[in-house]
Short mmCIF file of C-alpha atoms in Angstrom, two decimals:
data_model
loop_
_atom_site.label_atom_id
_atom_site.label_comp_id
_atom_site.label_asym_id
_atom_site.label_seq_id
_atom_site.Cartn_x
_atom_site.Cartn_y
_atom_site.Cartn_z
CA UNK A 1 -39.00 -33.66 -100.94
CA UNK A 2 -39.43 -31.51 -97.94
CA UNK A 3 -35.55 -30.61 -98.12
CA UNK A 4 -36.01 -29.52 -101.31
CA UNK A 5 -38.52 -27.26 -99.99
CA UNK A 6 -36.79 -25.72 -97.90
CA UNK A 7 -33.93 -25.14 -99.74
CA UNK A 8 -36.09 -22.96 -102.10
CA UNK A 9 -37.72 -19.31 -101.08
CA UNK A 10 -40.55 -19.12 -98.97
CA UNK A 11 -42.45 -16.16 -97.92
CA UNK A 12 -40.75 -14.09 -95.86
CA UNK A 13 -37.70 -16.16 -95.65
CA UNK A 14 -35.66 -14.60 -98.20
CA UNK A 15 -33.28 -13.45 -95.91
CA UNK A 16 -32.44 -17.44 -95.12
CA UNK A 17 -32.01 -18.10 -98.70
CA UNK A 18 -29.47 -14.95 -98.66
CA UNK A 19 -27.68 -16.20 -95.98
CA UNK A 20 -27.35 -20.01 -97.39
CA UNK A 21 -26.45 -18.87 -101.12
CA UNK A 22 -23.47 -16.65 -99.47
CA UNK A 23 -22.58 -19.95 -97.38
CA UNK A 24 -22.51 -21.73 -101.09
CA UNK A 25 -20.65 -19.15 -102.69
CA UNK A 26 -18.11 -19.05 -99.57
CA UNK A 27 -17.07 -22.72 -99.84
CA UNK A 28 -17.48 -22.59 -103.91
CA UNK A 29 -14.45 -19.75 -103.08
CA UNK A 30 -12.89 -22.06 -100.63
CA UNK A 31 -12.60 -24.88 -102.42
CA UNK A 32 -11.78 -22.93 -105.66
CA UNK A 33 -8.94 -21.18 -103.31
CA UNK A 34 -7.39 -24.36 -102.19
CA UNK A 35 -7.40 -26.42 -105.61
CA UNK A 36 -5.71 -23.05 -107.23
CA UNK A 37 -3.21 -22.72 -104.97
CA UNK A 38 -2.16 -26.51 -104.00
CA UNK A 39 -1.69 -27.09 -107.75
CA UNK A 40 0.36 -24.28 -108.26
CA UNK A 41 2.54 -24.99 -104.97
CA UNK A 42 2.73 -28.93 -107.09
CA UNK A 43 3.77 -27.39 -110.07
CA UNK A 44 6.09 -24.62 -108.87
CA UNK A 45 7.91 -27.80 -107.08
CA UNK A 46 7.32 -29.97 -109.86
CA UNK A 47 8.77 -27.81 -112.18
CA UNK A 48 11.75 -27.02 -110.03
CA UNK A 49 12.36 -30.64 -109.60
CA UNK A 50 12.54 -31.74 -112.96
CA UNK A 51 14.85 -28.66 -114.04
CA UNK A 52 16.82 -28.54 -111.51
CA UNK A 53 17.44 -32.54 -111.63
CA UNK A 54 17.61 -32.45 -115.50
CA UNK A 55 20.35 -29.92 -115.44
CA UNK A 56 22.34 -31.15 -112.26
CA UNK A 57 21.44 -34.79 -112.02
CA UNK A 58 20.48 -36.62 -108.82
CA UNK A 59 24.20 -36.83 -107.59
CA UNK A 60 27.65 -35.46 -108.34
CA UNK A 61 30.89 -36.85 -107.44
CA UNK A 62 33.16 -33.86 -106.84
CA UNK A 63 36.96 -33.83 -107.22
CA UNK A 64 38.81 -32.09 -104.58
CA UNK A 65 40.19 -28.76 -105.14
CA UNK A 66 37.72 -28.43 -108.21
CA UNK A 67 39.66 -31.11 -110.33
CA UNK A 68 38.86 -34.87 -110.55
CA UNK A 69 41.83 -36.44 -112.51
CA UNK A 70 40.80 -40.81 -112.56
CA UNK A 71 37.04 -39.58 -113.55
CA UNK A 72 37.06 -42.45 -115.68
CA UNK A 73 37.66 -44.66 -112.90
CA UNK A 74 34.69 -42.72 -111.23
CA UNK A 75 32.55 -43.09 -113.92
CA UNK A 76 33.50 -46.66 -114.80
CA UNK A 77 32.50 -47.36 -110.98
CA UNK A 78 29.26 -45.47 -111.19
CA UNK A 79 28.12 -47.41 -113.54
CA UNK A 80 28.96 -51.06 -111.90
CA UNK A 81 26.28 -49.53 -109.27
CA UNK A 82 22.54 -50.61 -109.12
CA UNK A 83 20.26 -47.87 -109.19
CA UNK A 84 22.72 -45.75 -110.86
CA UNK A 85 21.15 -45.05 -114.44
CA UNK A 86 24.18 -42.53 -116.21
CA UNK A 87 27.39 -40.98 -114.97
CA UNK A 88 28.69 -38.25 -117.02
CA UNK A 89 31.73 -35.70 -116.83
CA UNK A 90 31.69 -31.89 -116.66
CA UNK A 91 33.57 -28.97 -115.62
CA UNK A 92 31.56 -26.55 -114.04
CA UNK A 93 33.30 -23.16 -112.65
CA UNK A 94 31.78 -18.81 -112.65
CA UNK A 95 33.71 -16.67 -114.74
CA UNK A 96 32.85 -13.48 -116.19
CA UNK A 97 31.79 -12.67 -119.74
CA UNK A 98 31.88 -9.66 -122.09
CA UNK A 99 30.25 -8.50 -125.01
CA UNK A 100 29.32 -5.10 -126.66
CA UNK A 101 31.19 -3.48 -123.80
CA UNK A 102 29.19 -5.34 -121.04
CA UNK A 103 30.51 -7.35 -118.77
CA UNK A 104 28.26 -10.19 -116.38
CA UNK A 105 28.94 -13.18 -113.99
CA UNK A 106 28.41 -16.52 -115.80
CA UNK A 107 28.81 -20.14 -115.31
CA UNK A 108 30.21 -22.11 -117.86
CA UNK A 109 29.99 -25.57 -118.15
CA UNK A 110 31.69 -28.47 -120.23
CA UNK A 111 30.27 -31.19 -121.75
CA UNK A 112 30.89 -33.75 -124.18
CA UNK A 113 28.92 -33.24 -127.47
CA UNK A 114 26.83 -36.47 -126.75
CA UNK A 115 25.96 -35.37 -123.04
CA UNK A 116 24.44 -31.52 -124.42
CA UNK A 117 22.31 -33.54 -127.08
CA UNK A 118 21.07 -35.89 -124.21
CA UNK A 119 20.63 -32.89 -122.05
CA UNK A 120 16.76 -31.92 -123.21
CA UNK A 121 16.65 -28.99 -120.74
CA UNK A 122 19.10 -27.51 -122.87
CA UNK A 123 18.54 -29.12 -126.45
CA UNK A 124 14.73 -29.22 -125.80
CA UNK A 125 14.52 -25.81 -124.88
CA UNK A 126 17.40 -23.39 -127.62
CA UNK A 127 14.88 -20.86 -129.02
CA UNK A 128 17.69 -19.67 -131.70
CA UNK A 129 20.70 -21.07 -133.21
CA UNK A 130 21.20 -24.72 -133.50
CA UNK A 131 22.83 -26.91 -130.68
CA UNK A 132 24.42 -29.14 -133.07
CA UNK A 133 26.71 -26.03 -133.96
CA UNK A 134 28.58 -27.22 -131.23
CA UNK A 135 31.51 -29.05 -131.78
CA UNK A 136 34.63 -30.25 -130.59
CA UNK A 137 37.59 -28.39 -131.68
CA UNK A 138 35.33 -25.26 -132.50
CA UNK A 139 35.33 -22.14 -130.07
CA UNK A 140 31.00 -22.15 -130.54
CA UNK A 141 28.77 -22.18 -127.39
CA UNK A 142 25.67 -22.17 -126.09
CA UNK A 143 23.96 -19.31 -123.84
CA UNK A 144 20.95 -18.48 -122.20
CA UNK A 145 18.50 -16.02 -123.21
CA UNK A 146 18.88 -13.59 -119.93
CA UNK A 147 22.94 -14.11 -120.51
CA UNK A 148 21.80 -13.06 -124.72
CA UNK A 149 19.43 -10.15 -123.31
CA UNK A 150 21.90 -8.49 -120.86
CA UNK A 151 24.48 -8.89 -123.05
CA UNK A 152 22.70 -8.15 -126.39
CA UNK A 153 23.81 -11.16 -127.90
CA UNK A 154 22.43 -13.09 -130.69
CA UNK A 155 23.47 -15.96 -132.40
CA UNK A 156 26.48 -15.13 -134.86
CA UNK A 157 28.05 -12.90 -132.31
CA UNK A 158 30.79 -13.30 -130.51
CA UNK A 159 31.16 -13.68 -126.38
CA UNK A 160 34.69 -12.92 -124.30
CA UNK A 161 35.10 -15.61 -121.51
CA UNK A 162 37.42 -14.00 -119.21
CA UNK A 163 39.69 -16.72 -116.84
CA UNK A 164 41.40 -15.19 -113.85
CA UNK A 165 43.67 -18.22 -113.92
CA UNK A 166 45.57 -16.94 -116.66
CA UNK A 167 49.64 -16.39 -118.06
CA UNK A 168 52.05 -15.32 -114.93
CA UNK A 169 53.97 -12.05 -115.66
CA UNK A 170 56.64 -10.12 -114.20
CA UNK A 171 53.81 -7.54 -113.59
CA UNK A 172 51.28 -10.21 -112.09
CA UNK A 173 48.79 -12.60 -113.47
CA UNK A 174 47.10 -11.92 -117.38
CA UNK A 175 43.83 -13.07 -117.38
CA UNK A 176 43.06 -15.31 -119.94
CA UNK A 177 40.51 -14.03 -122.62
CA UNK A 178 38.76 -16.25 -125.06
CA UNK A 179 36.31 -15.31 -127.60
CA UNK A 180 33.78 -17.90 -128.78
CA UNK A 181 30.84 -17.25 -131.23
CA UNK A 182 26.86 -17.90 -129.83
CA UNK A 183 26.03 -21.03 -131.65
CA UNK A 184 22.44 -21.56 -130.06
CA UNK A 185 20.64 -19.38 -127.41
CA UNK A 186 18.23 -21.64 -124.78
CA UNK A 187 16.01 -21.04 -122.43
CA UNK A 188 15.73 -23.37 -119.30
CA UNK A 189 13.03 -21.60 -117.63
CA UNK A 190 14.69 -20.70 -114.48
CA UNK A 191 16.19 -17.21 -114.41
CA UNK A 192 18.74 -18.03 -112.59
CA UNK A 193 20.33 -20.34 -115.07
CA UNK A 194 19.25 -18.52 -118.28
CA UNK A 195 20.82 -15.44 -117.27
CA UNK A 196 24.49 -16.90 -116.58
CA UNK A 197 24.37 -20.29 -117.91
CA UNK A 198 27.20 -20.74 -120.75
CA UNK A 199 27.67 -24.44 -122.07
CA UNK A 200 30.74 -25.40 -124.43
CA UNK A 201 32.20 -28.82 -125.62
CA UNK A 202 34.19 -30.55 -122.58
CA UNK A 203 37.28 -30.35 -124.33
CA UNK A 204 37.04 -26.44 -125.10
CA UNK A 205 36.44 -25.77 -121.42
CA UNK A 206 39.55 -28.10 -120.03
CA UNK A 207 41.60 -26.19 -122.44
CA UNK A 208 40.28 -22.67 -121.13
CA UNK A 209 40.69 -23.59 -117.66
CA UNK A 210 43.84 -25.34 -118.42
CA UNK A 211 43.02 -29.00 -116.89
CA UNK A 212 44.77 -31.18 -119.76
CA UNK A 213 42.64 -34.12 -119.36
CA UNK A 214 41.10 -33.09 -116.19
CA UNK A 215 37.69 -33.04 -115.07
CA UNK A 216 35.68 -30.98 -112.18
CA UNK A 217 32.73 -33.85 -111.79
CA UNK A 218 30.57 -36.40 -112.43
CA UNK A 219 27.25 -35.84 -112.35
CA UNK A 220 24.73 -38.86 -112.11
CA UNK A 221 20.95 -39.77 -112.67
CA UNK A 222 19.44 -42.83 -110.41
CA UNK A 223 16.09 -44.78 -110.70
CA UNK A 224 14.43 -43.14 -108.35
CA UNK A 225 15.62 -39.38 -106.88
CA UNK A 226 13.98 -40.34 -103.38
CA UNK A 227 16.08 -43.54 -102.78
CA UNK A 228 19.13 -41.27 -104.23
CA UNK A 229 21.11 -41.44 -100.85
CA UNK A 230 20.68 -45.35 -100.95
CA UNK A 231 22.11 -45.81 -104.21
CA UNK A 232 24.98 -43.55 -103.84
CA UNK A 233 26.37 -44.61 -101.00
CA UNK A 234 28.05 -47.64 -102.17
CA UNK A 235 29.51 -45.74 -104.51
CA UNK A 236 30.90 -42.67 -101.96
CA UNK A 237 32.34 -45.27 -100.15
CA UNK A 238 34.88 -46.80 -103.33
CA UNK A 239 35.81 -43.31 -104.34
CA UNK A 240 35.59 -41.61 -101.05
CA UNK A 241 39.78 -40.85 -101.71
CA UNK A 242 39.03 -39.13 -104.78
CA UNK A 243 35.94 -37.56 -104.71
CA UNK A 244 32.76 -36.42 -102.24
CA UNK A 245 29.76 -37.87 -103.74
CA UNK A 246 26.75 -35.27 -102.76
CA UNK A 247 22.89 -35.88 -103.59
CA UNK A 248 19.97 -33.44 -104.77
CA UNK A 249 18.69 -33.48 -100.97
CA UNK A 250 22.23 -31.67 -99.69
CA UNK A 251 22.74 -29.41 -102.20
CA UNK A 252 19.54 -28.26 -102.64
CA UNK A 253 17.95 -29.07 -99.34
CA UNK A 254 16.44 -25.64 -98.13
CA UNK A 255 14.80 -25.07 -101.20
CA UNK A 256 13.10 -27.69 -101.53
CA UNK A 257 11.99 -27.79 -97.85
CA UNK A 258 11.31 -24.41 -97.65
CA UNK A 259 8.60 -25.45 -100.50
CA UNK A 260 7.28 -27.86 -98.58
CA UNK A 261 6.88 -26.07 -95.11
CA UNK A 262 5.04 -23.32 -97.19
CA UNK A 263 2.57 -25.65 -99.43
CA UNK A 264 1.68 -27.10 -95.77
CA UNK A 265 0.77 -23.75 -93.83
CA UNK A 266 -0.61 -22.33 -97.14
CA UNK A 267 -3.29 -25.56 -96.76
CA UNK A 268 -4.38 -25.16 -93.74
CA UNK A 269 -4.66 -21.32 -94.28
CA UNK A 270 -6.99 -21.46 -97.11
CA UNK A 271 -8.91 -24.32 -95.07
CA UNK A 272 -10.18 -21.60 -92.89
CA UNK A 273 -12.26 -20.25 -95.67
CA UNK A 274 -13.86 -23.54 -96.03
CA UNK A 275 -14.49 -22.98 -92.00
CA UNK A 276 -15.84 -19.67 -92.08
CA UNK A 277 -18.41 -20.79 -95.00
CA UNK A 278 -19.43 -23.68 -92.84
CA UNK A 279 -20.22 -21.27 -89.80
CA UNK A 280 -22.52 -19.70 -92.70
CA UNK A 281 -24.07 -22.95 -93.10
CA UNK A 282 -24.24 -23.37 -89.49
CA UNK A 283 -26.36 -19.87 -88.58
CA UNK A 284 -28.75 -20.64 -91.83
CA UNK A 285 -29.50 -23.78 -90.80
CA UNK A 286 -30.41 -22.23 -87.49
CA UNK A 287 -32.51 -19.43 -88.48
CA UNK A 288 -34.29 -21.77 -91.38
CA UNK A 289 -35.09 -24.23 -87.76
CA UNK A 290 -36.45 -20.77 -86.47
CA UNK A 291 -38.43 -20.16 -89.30
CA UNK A 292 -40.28 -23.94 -89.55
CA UNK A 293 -41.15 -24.88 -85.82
CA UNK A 294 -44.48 -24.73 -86.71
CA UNK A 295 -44.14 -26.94 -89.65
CA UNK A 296 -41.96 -29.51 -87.56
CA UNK A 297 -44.67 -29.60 -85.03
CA UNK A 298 -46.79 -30.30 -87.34
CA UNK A 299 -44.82 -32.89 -89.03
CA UNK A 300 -44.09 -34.33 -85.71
CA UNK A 301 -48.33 -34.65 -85.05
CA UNK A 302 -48.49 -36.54 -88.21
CA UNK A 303 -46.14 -39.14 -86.77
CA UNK A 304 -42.54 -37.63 -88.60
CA UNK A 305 -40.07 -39.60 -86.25
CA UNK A 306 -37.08 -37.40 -84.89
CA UNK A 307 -34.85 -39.17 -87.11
CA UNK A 308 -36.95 -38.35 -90.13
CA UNK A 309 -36.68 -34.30 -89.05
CA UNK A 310 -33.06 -34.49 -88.56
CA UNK A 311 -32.06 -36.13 -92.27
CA UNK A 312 -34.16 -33.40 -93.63
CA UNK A 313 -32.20 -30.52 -91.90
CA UNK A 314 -28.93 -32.44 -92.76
CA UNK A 315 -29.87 -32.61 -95.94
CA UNK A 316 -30.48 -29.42 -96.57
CA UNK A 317 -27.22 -28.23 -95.07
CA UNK A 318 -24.87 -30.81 -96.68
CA UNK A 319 -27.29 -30.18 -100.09
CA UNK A 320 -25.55 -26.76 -99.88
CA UNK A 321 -22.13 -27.48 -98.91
CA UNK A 322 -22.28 -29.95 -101.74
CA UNK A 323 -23.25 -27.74 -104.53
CA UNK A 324 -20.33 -24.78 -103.16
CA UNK A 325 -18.12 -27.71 -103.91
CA UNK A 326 -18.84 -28.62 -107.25
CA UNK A 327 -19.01 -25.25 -108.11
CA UNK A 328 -15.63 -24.60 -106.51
CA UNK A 329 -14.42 -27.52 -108.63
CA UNK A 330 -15.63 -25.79 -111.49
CA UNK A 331 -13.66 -22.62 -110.69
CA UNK A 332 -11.05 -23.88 -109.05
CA UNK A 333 -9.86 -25.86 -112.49
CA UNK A 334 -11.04 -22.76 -114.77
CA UNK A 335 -8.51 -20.50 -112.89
CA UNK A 336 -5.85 -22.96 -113.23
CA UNK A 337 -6.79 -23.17 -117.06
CA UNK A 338 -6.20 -19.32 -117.62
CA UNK A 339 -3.84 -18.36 -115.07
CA UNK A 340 -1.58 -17.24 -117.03
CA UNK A 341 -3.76 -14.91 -118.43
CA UNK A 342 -4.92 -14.02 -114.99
CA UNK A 343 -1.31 -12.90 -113.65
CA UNK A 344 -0.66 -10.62 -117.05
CA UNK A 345 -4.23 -8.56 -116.58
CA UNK A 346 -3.91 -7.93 -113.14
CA UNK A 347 -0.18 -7.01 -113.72
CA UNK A 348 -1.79 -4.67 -116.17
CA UNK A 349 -4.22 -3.14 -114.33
CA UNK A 350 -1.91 -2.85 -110.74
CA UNK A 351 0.96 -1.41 -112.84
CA UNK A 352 3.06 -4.02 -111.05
CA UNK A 353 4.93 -7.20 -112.06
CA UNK A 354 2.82 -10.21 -109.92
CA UNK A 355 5.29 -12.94 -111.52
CA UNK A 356 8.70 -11.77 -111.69
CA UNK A 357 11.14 -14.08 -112.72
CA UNK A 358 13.87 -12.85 -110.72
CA UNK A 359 12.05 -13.66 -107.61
CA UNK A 360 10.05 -16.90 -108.58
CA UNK A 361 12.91 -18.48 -110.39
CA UNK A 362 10.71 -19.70 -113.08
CA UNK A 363 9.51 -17.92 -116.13
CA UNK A 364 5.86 -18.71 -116.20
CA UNK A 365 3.24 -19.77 -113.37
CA UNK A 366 3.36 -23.79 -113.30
CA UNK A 367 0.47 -25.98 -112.51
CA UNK A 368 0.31 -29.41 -111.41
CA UNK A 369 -3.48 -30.69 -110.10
CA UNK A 370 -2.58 -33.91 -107.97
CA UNK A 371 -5.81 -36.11 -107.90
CA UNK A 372 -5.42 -37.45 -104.07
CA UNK A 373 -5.61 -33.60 -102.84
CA UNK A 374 -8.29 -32.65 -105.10
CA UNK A 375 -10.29 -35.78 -103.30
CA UNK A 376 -8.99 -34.55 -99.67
CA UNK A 377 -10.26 -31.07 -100.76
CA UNK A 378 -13.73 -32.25 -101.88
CA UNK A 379 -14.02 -34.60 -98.41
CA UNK A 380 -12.95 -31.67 -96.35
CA UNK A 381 -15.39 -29.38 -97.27
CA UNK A 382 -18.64 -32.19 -97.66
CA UNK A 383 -17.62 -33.56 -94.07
CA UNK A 384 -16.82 -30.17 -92.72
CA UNK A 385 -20.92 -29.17 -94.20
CA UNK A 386 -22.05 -32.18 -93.08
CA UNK A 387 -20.73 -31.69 -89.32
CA UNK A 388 -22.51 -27.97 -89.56
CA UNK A 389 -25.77 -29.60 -89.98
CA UNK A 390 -25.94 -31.85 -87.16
CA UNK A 391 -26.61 -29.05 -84.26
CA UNK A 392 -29.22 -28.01 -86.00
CA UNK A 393 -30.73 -31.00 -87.19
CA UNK A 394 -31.01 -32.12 -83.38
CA UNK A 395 -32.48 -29.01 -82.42
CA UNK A 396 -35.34 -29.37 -85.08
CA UNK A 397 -35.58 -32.83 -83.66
CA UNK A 398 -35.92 -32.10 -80.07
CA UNK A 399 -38.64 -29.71 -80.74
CA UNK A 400 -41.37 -30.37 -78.68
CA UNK A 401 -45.07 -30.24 -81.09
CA UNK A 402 -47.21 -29.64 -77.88
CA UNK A 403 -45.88 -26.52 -76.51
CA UNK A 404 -45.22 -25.13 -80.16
CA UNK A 405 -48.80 -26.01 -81.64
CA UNK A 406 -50.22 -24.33 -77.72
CA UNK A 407 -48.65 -20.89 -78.39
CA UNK A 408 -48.74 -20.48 -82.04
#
C-alpha cells in the first residue's frame, strides 16, 4: 500500500515522478531495443542458414580439377553412410551470359529434373514461368530475377551462355555459345544468387561444358548440419582418392562467424541502455528517500521494522523497472510486427536505401524471436531494477527517527 503511494504524485514531488517515468520509459526502450535487434540478428542468420543450406546442402564432395567421373560410386557410398540423408549430382561452374546486347557473370548449375523439383528454394520460390518447363533434351532454363532484371529477360526469351572452353582453331580458341529460352524466373531471396544464378537439366550442362558423363559434385544433406563434420568423415575417408568432401562450416565459415561475433557485441551494446535506465531508477529512488525521511521516521515510531522500510523502497523501484519491461515487450514485438514497414518510411523520408540488398544479401528484413533470449532479456532488466533498489532501500532503512523527528 505505501509503495503504491509513493509511486503516485505527491505535492511537490513531481519532479520524482518525472525522473522515475523517464527511468520506465528508458528500460521500456531498452528492452524494446534488445528484443528488436536480437530477433533480427536470429532471423538474418536463420534465413541465411536455411538458403544457403537449401541451395548448397550441408556437404559437397568435389572432384578434382572440377570433374568427378565414378560420382555414382560417390553417391552410392554417400548413401551407405548414417547421418547422411541425400546425395545428389551437379555441375556447378561461372560463365557469362548475354541478352538484348548485355552481357553479366553467371553461375550455372546442372541438375537432374527430379533434384530442381526437390529443390524448394528454387521450385518454391519461381515468380514467372513454370519449373516443370524444364526438361531433359530441351535447351529451357531457369534464372533469377536480378539475372531477368539486368538482363531484361522474361520468360519466352532467349539467354546466350557463353563457354570459354570452346572449338580449337588455327586462329585460337571459339568460345562456345548456346542459346536457351527462360522457362521460369525465381527468386531465392539472396541477391547474390538471384542476380547470377542460372539452373538447367544436368544433362544440358555436361553437354555445354563438354563432360560426356561427367560430373563436378555431389552435394549432400545430413540429419543434423551441426554434427555435419561427424557424419562426413567416414565418408571423406572412402573417397578421399576421388574427391575432397567439404562441409557448410569450411566453406562458409566467416560468414557465419562473423554473424555471430556481431549478434554478441550488438547484446551487450544495447544492454547498456538497460544500465543507464537503471542509474535512472537508482537517483529516483534516492531523491524519493530524500523526499520521505519524515514519513520513515514516522513509520519507524510506529514500530515499521527496517526490513518493512526496505521492501517498500524495493518495491517501488523494481515496481518500475517491471512495468518499462512489459511495456518494452509490448514494443519490442510491435516493431518486429511492422518492420518492414518501418525500413520503407524511413527510407522515404532519409532519401536513402536503409535495406539494400546488395549489401544485406537478403531481400527483405528477417525476423526470428527466440523464446530463451526474450526470457534472458526480461531477467536482465527485472534483476538489473531490482539491484538499483537495494542502496536505497538500506539507506531509508538506516534512517535514524530520533534525530529526523528532533530537527524537522
Amino acid at each position: 500500500m505505501i509503495a503504491r503511494r509513493y509511486l503516485l504524485p505527491g505535492q511537490g514531488e513531481r519532479f520524482i515522478v518525472l525522473v522515475a517515468g523517464i527511468s520506465l520509459v528508458a528500460v521500456a526502450l531498452g528492452v524494446a531495443a534488445l528484443i528488436a535487434v536480437m530477433s533480427v540478428m536470429n532471423g538474418f542468420r536463420a534465413e541465411l542458414f536455411d538458403r544457403f543450406q537449401g541451395l548448397n546442402g550441408h556437404a559437397v564432395a568435389q572432384g578434382y580439377g572440377g570433374r568427378l567421373p565414378d560420382w555414382r560410386r560417390v553417391i552410392e557410398e554417400a548413401k551407405k553412410t548414417p547421418g547422411i540423408v541425400t546425395a545428389i549430382p551437379l555441375i556447378e561452374q561461372p560463365l557469362m551470359g548475354s541478352a538484348h546486347s548485355r552481357v553479366e557473370g553467371v553461375l550455372v548449375r546442372g541438375m537432374t529434373i527430379e533434384d530442381i523439383r526437390k529443390t524448394d528454394v528454387i521450385a518454391k520460390t519461381v515468380k514467372q514461368g513454370d519449373i516443370a518447363r524444364l526438361k531433359e533434351g530441351e535447351r529451357v532454363v531457369a534464372i533469377g530475377s536480378g539475372l531477368a532484371q539486368n538482363l531484361g529477360l522474361k520468360v519466352g526469351d532467349s539467354i546466350a551462355l557463353i563457354s570459354p572452353e570452346g572449338t580449337t582453331t588455327p586462329f585460337g580458341t571459339v568460345p562456345r555459345i548456346i542459346s536457351y529460352e527462360v522457362g521460369a524466373i525465381f527468386e531465392i531471396g539472396i541477391y547474390d544468387f538471384d542476380k547470377a544464378f542460372v539452373v538447367l537439366p544436368l544433362g544440358e550442362a555436361q553437354t555445354l561444358f563438354d563432360m560426356g558423363d561427367e560430373v563436378g559434385m555431389v552435394m549432400m544433406t545430413t540429419l543434423n548440419p551441426d554434427k555435419v563434420e561427424e557424419y562426413v568423415r567416414p565418408l571423406a575417408e572412402k573417397i578421399g582418392l576421388s574427391a575432397l568432401v567439404s562441409d557448410w562450416r569450411q566453406l562458409n565459415s566467416a560468414l557465419f562467424e562473423a554473424l555471430v561475433v556481431e549478434q554478441v557485441v550488438m547484446f551487450w551494446v544495447l544492454s547498456i541502455i538497460i544500465l543507464v535506465a537503471v542509474f535512472n531508477i537508482l537517483s529516483s529512488l534516492i531523491m524519493l528517500v530524500r523526499a520521505k525521511t519524515r514519513d520513515i521516521a514516522i513509520l519507524r515510531t510506529m514500530g515499521a521494522s527496517r526490513a518493512a522500510l526496505m521492501r517498500v523502497f524495493m518495491t517501488v523501484g523494481t515496481a518500475i523497472g517491471g512495468l518499462g519491461v512489459l511495456l518494452g515487450l509490448g514494443l519490442g514485438f510491435l516493431v518486429l510486427e511492422f518492420r518492414q514497414g518501418i525500413i520503407m518510411g524511413v527510407s522515404r523520408l532519409t532519401g536513402s536505401n536503409l535495406w539494400d540488398p546488395s549489401v544485406r544479401y537478403l531481400t527483405e528484413l528477417p525476423a526470428r524471436t527466440d523464446p530463451a533470449e526474450v526470457i534472458g532479456i526480461t531477467l536482465l532488466a527485472l534483476g538489473l531494477s531490482f539491484l538499483a533498489t537495494l542502496y536505497p532501500a538500506w539507506k531509508a532503512a538506516s534512517t535514524d527517527p530520533v534525530t529526523v523527528l528532533r530537527y524537522e
